[in-house]
Short mmCIF file of C-alpha atoms and ligand atoms in Angstrom, two decimals:
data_model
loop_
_atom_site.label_atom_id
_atom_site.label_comp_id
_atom_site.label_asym_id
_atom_site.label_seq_id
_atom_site.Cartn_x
_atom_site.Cartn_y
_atom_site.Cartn_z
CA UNK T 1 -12.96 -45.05 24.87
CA UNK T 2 -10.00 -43.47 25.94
CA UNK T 3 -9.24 -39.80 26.16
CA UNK T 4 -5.61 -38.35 25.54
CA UNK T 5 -4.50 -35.04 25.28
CA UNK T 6 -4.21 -32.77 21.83
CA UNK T 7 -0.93 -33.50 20.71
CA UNK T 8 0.52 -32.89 17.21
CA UNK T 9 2.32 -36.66 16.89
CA UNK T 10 -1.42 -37.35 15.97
CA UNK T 11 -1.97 -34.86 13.08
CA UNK T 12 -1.83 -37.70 10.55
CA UNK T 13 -4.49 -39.55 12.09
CA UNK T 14 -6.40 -36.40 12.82
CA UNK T 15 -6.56 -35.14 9.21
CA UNK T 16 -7.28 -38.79 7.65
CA UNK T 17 -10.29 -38.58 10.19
CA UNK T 18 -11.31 -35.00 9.23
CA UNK T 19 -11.16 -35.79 5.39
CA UNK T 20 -13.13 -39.48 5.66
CA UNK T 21 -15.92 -37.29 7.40
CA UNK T 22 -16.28 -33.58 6.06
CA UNK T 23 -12.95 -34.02 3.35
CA UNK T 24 -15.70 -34.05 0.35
CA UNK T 25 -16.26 -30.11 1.43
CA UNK T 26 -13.71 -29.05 3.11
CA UNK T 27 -10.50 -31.13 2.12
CA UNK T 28 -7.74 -30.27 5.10
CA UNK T 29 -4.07 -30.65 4.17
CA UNK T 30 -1.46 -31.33 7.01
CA UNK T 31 0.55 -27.91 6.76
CA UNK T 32 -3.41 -26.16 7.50
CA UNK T 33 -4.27 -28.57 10.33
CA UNK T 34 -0.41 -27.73 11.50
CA UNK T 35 -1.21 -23.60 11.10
CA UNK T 36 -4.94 -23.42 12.17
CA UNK T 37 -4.86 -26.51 15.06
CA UNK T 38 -1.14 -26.50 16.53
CA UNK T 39 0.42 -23.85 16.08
CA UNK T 40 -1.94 -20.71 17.35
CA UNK T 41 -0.63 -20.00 20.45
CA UNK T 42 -4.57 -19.57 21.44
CA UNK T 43 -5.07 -23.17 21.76
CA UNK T 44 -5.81 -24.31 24.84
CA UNK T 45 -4.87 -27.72 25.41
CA UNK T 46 -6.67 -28.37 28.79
CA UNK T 47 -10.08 -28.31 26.73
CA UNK T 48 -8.48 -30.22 23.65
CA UNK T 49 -8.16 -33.63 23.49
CA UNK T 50 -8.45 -36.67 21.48
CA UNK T 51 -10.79 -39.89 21.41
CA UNK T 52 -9.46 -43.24 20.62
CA UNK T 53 -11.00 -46.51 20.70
CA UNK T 54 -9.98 -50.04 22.18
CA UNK T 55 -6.87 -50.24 19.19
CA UNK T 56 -5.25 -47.37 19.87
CA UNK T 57 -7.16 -45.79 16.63
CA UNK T 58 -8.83 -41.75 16.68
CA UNK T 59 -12.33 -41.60 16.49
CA UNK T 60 -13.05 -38.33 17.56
CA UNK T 61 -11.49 -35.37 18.58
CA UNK T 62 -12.48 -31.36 20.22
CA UNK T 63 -10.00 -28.65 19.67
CA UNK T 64 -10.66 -25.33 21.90
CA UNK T 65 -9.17 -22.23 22.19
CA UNK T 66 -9.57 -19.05 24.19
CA UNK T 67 -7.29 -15.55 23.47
CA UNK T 68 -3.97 -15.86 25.40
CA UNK T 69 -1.44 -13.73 23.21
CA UNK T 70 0.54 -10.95 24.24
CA UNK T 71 -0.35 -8.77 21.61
CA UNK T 72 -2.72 -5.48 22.47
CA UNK T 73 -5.23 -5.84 20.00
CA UNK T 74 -8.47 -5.45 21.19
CA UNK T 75 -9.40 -9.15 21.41
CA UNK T 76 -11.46 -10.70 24.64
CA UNK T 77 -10.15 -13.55 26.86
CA UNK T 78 -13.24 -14.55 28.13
CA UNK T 79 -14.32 -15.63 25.34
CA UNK T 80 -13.86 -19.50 23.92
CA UNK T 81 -13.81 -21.34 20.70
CA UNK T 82 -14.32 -24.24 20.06
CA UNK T 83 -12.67 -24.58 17.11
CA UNK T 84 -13.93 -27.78 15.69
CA UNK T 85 -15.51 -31.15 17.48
CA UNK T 86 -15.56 -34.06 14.90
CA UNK T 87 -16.36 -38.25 15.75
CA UNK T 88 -16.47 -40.85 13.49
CA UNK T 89 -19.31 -42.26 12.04
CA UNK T 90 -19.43 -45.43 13.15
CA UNK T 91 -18.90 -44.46 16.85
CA UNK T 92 -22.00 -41.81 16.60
CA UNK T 93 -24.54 -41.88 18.77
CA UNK T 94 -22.60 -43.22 21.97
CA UNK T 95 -22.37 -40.31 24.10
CA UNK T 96 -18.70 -39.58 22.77
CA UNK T 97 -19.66 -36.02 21.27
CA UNK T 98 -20.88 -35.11 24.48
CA UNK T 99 -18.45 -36.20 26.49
CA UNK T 100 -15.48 -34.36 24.36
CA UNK T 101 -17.60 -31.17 24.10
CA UNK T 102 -18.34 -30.93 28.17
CA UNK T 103 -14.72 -31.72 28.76
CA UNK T 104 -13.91 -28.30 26.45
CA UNK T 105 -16.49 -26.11 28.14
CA UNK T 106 -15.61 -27.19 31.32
CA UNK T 107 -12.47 -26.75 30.79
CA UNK T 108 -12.68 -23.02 29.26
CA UNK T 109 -15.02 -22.49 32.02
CA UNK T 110 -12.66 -23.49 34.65
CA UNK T 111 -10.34 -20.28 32.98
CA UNK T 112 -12.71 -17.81 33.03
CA UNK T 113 -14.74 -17.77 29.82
CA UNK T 114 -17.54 -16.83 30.01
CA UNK T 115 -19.07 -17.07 25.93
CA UNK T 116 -18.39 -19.36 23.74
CA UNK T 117 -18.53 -19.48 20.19
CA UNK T 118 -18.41 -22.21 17.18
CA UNK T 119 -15.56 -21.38 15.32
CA UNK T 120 -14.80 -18.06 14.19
CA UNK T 121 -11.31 -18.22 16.38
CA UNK T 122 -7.93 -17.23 15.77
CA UNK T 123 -7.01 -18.97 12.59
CA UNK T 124 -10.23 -20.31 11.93
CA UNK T 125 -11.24 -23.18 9.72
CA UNK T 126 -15.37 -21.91 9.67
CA UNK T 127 -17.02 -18.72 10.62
CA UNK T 128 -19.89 -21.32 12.12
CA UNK T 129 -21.34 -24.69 11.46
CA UNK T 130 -21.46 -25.63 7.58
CA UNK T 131 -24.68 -24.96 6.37
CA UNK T 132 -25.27 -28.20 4.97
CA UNK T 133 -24.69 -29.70 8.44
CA UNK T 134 -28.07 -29.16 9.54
CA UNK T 135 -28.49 -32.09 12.09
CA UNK T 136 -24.81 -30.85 13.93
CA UNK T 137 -26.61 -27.47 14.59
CA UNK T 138 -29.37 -28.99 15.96
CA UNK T 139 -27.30 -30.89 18.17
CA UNK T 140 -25.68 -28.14 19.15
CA UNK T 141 -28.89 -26.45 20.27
CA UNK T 142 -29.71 -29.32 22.18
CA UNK T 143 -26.42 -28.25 24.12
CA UNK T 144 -27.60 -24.73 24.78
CA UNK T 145 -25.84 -23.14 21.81
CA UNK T 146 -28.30 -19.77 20.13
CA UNK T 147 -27.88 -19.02 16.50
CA UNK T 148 -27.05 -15.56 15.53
CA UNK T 149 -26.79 -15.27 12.07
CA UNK T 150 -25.62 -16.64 9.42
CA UNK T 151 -22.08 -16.09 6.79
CA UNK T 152 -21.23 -16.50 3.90
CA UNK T 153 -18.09 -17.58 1.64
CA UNK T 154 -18.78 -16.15 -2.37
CA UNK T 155 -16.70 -17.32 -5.21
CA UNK T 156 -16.51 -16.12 -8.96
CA UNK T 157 -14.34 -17.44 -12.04
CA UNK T 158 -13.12 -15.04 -14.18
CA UNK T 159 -12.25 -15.39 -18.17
CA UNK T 160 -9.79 -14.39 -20.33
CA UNK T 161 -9.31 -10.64 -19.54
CA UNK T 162 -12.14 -10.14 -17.26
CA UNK T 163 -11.41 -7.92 -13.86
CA UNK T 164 -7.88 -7.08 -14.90
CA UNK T 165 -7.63 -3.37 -14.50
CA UNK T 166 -7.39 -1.47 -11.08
CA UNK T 167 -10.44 1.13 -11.24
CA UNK T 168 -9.21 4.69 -11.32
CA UNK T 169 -10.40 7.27 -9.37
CA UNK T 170 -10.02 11.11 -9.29
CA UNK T 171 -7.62 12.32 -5.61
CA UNK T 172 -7.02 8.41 -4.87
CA UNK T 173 -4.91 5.64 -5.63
CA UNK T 174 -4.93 1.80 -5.53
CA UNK T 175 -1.52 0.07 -4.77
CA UNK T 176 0.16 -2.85 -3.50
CA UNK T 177 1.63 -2.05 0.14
CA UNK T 178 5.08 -1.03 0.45
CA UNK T 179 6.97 -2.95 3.60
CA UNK T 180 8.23 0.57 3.96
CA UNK T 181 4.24 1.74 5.06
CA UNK T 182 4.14 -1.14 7.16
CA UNK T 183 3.81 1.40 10.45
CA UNK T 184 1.42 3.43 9.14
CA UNK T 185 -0.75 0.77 7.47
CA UNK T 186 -0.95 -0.84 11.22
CA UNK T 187 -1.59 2.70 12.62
CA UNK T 188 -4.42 2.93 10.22
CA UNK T 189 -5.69 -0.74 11.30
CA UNK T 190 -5.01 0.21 14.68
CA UNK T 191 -7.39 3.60 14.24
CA UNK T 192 -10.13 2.00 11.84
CA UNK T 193 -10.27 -1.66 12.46
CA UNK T 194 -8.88 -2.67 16.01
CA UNK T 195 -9.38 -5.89 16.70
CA UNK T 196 -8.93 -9.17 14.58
CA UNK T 197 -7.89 -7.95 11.42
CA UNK T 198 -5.24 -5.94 12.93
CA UNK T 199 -4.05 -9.09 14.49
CA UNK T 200 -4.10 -10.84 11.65
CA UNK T 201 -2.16 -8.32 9.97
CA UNK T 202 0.52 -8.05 12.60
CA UNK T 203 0.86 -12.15 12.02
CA UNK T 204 1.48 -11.88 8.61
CA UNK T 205 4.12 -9.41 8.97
CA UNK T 206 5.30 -11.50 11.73
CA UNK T 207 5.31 -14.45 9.31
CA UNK T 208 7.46 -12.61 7.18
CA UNK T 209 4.76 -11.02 4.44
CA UNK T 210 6.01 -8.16 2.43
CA UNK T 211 2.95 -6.38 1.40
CA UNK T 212 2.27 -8.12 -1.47
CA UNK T 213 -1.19 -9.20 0.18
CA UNK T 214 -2.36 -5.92 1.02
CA UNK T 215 -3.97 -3.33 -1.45
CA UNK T 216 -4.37 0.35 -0.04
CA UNK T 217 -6.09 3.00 -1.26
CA UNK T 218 -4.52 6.07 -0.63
CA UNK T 219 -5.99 9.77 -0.34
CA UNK T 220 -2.80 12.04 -0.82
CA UNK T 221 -0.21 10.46 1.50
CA UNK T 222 -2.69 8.70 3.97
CA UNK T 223 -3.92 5.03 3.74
CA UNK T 224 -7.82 5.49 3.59
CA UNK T 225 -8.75 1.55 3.00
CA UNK T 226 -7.50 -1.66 2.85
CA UNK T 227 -8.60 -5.04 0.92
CA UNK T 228 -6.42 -8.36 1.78
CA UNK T 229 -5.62 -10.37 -1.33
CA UNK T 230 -4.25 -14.18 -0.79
CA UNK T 231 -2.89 -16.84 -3.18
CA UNK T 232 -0.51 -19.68 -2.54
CA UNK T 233 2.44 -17.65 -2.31
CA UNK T 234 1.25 -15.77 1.10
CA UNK T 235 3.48 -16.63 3.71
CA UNK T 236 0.68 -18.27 5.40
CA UNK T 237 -2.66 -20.33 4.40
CA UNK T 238 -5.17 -17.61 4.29
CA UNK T 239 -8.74 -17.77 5.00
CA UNK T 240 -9.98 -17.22 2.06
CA UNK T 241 -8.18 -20.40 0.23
CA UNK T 242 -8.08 -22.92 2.90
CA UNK T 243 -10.39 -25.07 0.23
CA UNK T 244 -8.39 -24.93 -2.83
CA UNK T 245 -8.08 -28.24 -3.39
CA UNK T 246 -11.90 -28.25 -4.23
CA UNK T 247 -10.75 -26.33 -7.33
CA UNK T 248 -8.65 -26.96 -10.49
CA UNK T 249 -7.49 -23.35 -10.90
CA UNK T 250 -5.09 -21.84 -8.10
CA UNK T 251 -7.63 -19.92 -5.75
CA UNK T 252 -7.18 -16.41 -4.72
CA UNK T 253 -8.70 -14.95 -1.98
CA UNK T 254 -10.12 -11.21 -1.28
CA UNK T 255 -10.70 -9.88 2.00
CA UNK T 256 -11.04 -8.40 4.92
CA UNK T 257 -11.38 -5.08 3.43
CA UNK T 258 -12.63 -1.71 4.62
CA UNK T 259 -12.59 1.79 4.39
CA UNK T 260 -12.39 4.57 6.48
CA UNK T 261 -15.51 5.64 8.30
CA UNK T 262 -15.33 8.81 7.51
CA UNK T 263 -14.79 7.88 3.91
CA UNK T 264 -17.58 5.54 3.42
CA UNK T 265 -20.32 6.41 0.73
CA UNK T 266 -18.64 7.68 -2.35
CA UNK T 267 -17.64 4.45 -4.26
CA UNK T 268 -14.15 3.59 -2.50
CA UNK T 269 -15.38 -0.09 -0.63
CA UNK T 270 -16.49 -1.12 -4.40
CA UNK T 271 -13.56 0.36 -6.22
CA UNK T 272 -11.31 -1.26 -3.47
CA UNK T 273 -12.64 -4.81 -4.04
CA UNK T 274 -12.54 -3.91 -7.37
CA UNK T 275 -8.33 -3.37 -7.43
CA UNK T 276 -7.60 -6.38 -5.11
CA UNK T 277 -9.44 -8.56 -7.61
CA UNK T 278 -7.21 -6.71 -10.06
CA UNK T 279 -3.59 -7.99 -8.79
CA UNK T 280 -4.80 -11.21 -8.13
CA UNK T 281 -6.16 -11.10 -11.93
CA UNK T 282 -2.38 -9.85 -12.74
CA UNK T 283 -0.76 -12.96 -10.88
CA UNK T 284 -2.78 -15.31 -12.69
CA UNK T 285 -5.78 -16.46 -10.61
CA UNK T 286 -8.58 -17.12 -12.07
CA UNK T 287 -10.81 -18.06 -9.75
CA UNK T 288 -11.61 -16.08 -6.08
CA UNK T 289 -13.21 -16.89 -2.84
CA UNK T 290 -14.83 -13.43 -0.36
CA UNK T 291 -15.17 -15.47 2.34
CA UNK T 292 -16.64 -14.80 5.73
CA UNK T 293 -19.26 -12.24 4.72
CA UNK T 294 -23.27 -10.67 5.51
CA UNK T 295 -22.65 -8.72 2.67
CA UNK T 296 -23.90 -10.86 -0.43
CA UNK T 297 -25.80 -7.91 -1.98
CA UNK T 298 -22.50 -5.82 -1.85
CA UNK T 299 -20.47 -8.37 -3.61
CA UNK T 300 -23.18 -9.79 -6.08
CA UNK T 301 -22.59 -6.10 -7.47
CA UNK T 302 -19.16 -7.50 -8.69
CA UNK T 303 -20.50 -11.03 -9.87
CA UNK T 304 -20.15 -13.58 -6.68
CA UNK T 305 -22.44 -15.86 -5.91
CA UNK T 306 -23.00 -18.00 -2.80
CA UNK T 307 -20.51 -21.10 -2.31
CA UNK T 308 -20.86 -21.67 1.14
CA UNK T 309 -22.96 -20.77 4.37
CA UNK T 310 -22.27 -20.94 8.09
CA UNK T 311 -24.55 -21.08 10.90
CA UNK T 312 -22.90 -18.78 13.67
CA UNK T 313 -23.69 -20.14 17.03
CA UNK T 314 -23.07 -18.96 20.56
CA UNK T 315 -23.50 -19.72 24.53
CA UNK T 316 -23.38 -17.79 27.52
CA UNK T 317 -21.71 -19.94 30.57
C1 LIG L 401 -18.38 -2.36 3.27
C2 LIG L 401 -17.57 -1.08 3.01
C3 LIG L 401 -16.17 -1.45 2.58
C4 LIG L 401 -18.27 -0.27 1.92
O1 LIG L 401 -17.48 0.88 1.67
P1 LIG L 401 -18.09 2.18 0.94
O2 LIG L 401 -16.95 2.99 0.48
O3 LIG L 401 -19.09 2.84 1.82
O4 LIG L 401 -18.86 1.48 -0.25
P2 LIG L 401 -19.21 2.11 -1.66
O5 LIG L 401 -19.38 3.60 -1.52
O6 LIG L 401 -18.20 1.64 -2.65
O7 LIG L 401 -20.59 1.41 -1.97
C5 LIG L 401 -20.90 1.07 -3.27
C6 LIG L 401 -22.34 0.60 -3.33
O8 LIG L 401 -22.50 -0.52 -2.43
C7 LIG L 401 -23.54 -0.25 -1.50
N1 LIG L 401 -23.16 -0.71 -0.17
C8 LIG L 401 -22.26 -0.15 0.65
N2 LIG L 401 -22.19 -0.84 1.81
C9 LIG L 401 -23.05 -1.86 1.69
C10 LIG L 401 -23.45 -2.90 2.55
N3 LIG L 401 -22.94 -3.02 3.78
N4 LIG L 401 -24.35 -3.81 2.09
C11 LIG L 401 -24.91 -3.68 0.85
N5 LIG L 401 -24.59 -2.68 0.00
C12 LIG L 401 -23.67 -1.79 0.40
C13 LIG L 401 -23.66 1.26 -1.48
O9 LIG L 401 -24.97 1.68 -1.11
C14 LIG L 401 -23.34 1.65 -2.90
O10 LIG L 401 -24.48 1.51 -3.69
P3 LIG L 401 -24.91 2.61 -4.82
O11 LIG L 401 -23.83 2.47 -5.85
O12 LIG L 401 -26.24 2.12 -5.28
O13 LIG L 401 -24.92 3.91 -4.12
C15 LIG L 401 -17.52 -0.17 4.28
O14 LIG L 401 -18.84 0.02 4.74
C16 LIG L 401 -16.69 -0.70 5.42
O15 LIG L 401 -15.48 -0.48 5.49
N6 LIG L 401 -17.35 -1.40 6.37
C17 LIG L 401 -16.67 -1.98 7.52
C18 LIG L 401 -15.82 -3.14 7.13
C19 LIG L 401 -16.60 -4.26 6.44
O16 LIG L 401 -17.71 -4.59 6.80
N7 LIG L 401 -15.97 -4.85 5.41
C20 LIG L 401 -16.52 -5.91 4.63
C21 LIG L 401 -16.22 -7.21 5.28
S1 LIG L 401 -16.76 -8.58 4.33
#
């Protein structure tokens, strides 16, 4: 076995390996291996490499990342990610898995991390291991890795004229964001939700979004709560539809949402769900993903079920 660095002249070969092993569930396509896996600036390509065997081919790879953007958002750099570890079947059991994961942590550890977690990074493919991949979480507990919960993506198909109209609600309104509100939308991120999905939103407008993906619900002039809606015409792949190609409809995508603290409790979080399901009714999709949620009980209220389940996992250097 050889080892070579991450490098993206190999993203063919790194996608045709990804789909021959986990494609049946989570089907990558080139431009989301390109966004989520060379792009983020938070990739650290001392602790990513590549495997390849005695011809030259792939058969394995470790991609790991730790926070290194100049943004302030309150994000932590010493935590790591590894963002996904994958070899190939036939080369299992030979001490390559091990050898690709101590090169990340030692790596990440050589920079000053001192957690790392399985997935959940900066453009993310899973919030944790796949549920379904029970004998990669034991492994990973075998490398010193606790679980600490688990997530959940929910999905619901909607007929006909099912979850078309935006709920209505005396001293509030539900409407798309106006670029014009962009400032005050990120204040309100800034205030309420610092952190990740403040980030995220600064990418998108970065990456040239319009507002068309938020929903805010306003209390007079002031933004009170949020809900993120994706389809395939967001100016990046979003979360919630990296798996479309599982389905025949175009997938839509709802989420991260939130409200206000101070404004919790009196129907909003429900009704704002509600609305972004709404416009993505309006623009045709039929079928939508809540992904990355504890919150099952919450959403079952509007009809989702469970599609998948992640194991989040975790380990102190
Ligand atoms: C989740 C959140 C949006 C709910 O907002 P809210 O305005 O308090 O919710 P609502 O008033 O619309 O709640 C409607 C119903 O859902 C229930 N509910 C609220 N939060 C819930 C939760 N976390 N889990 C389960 N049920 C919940 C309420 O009890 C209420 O039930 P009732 O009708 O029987 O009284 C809000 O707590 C929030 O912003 N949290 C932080 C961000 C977050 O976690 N977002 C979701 C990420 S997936």
């Amino acid at each position: 076995m050889k080892i070579i660095p991450w490098q993206e002249n190999r993203i063919n070969d790194v996608v045709e390996l990804w789909n021959k092993e986990i494609g049946a569930d989570f089907p990558l396509r080139v431009e989301l291996c390109k966004q989520n896996s060379f792009e983020d600036s938070n990739i650290c390509l001392k602790s990513s490499c590549i495997a390849l065997n005695g011809q030259d081919e792939i058969i394995g790879f470790v991609i790991a990342k730790r926070w290194q953007e100049n943004i302030n958002v309150n994000m932590d750099d010493t935590r790591g990610w590894i963002q996904a570890l994958l070899v190939a079947k036939p080369y299992r059991q030979q001490g390559i898995g091990s050898t690709l994961l101590e090169h990340a942590e030692s790596q990440l550890k050589d920079i000053g991390v001192k957690q790392i977690l399985l997935g959940k990074d900066t453009y993310h493919y899973f919030p944790g291991i796949p549920k379904q991949y029970e004998d990669v979480a034991e492994w990973f507990e075998t490398k010193g890795y606790e679980n600490f919960g688990t997530e959940y993506d929910l999905i619901r198909h909607y007929d006909l004229e099912d979850g078309m109209s935006v709920p209505k609600m005396a001293e509030v309104e539900f409407t798309t964001l106006s670029i014009n509100d962009k400032e005050e939308f990120l204040t309100f991120l800034n205030r309420c939700f610092p952190g990740r999905w403040e980030y995220e939103a600064i990418h998108y407008f970065q990456k040239g979004g319009t507002g068309r993906e938020f929903v805010v619900l306003k209390k007079g002039r002031r933004i009170i709560g949020f809900c993120r809606i994706n389809d395939a015409k967001s100016p990046l792949i979003a979360q919630n539809v990296y798996w479309a190609p599982l389905v025949d409809e175009e997938l839509g995508g709802v989420g991260p949402l939130g409200v206000d603290a101070k404004e919790r409790g009196q129907g909003y979080g429900l009704a704002i769900v509600e609305a972004g399901i709404a416009f993505l009714r309006q623009r045709g999709i039929e079928r939508i993903v809540i992904d990355w949620t504890g919150l099952v009980d919450f959403y079952k209220r509007l009809g989702y079920d469970i599609w998948k389940g992640y194991l989040s996992y975790k380990k102190e250097l």
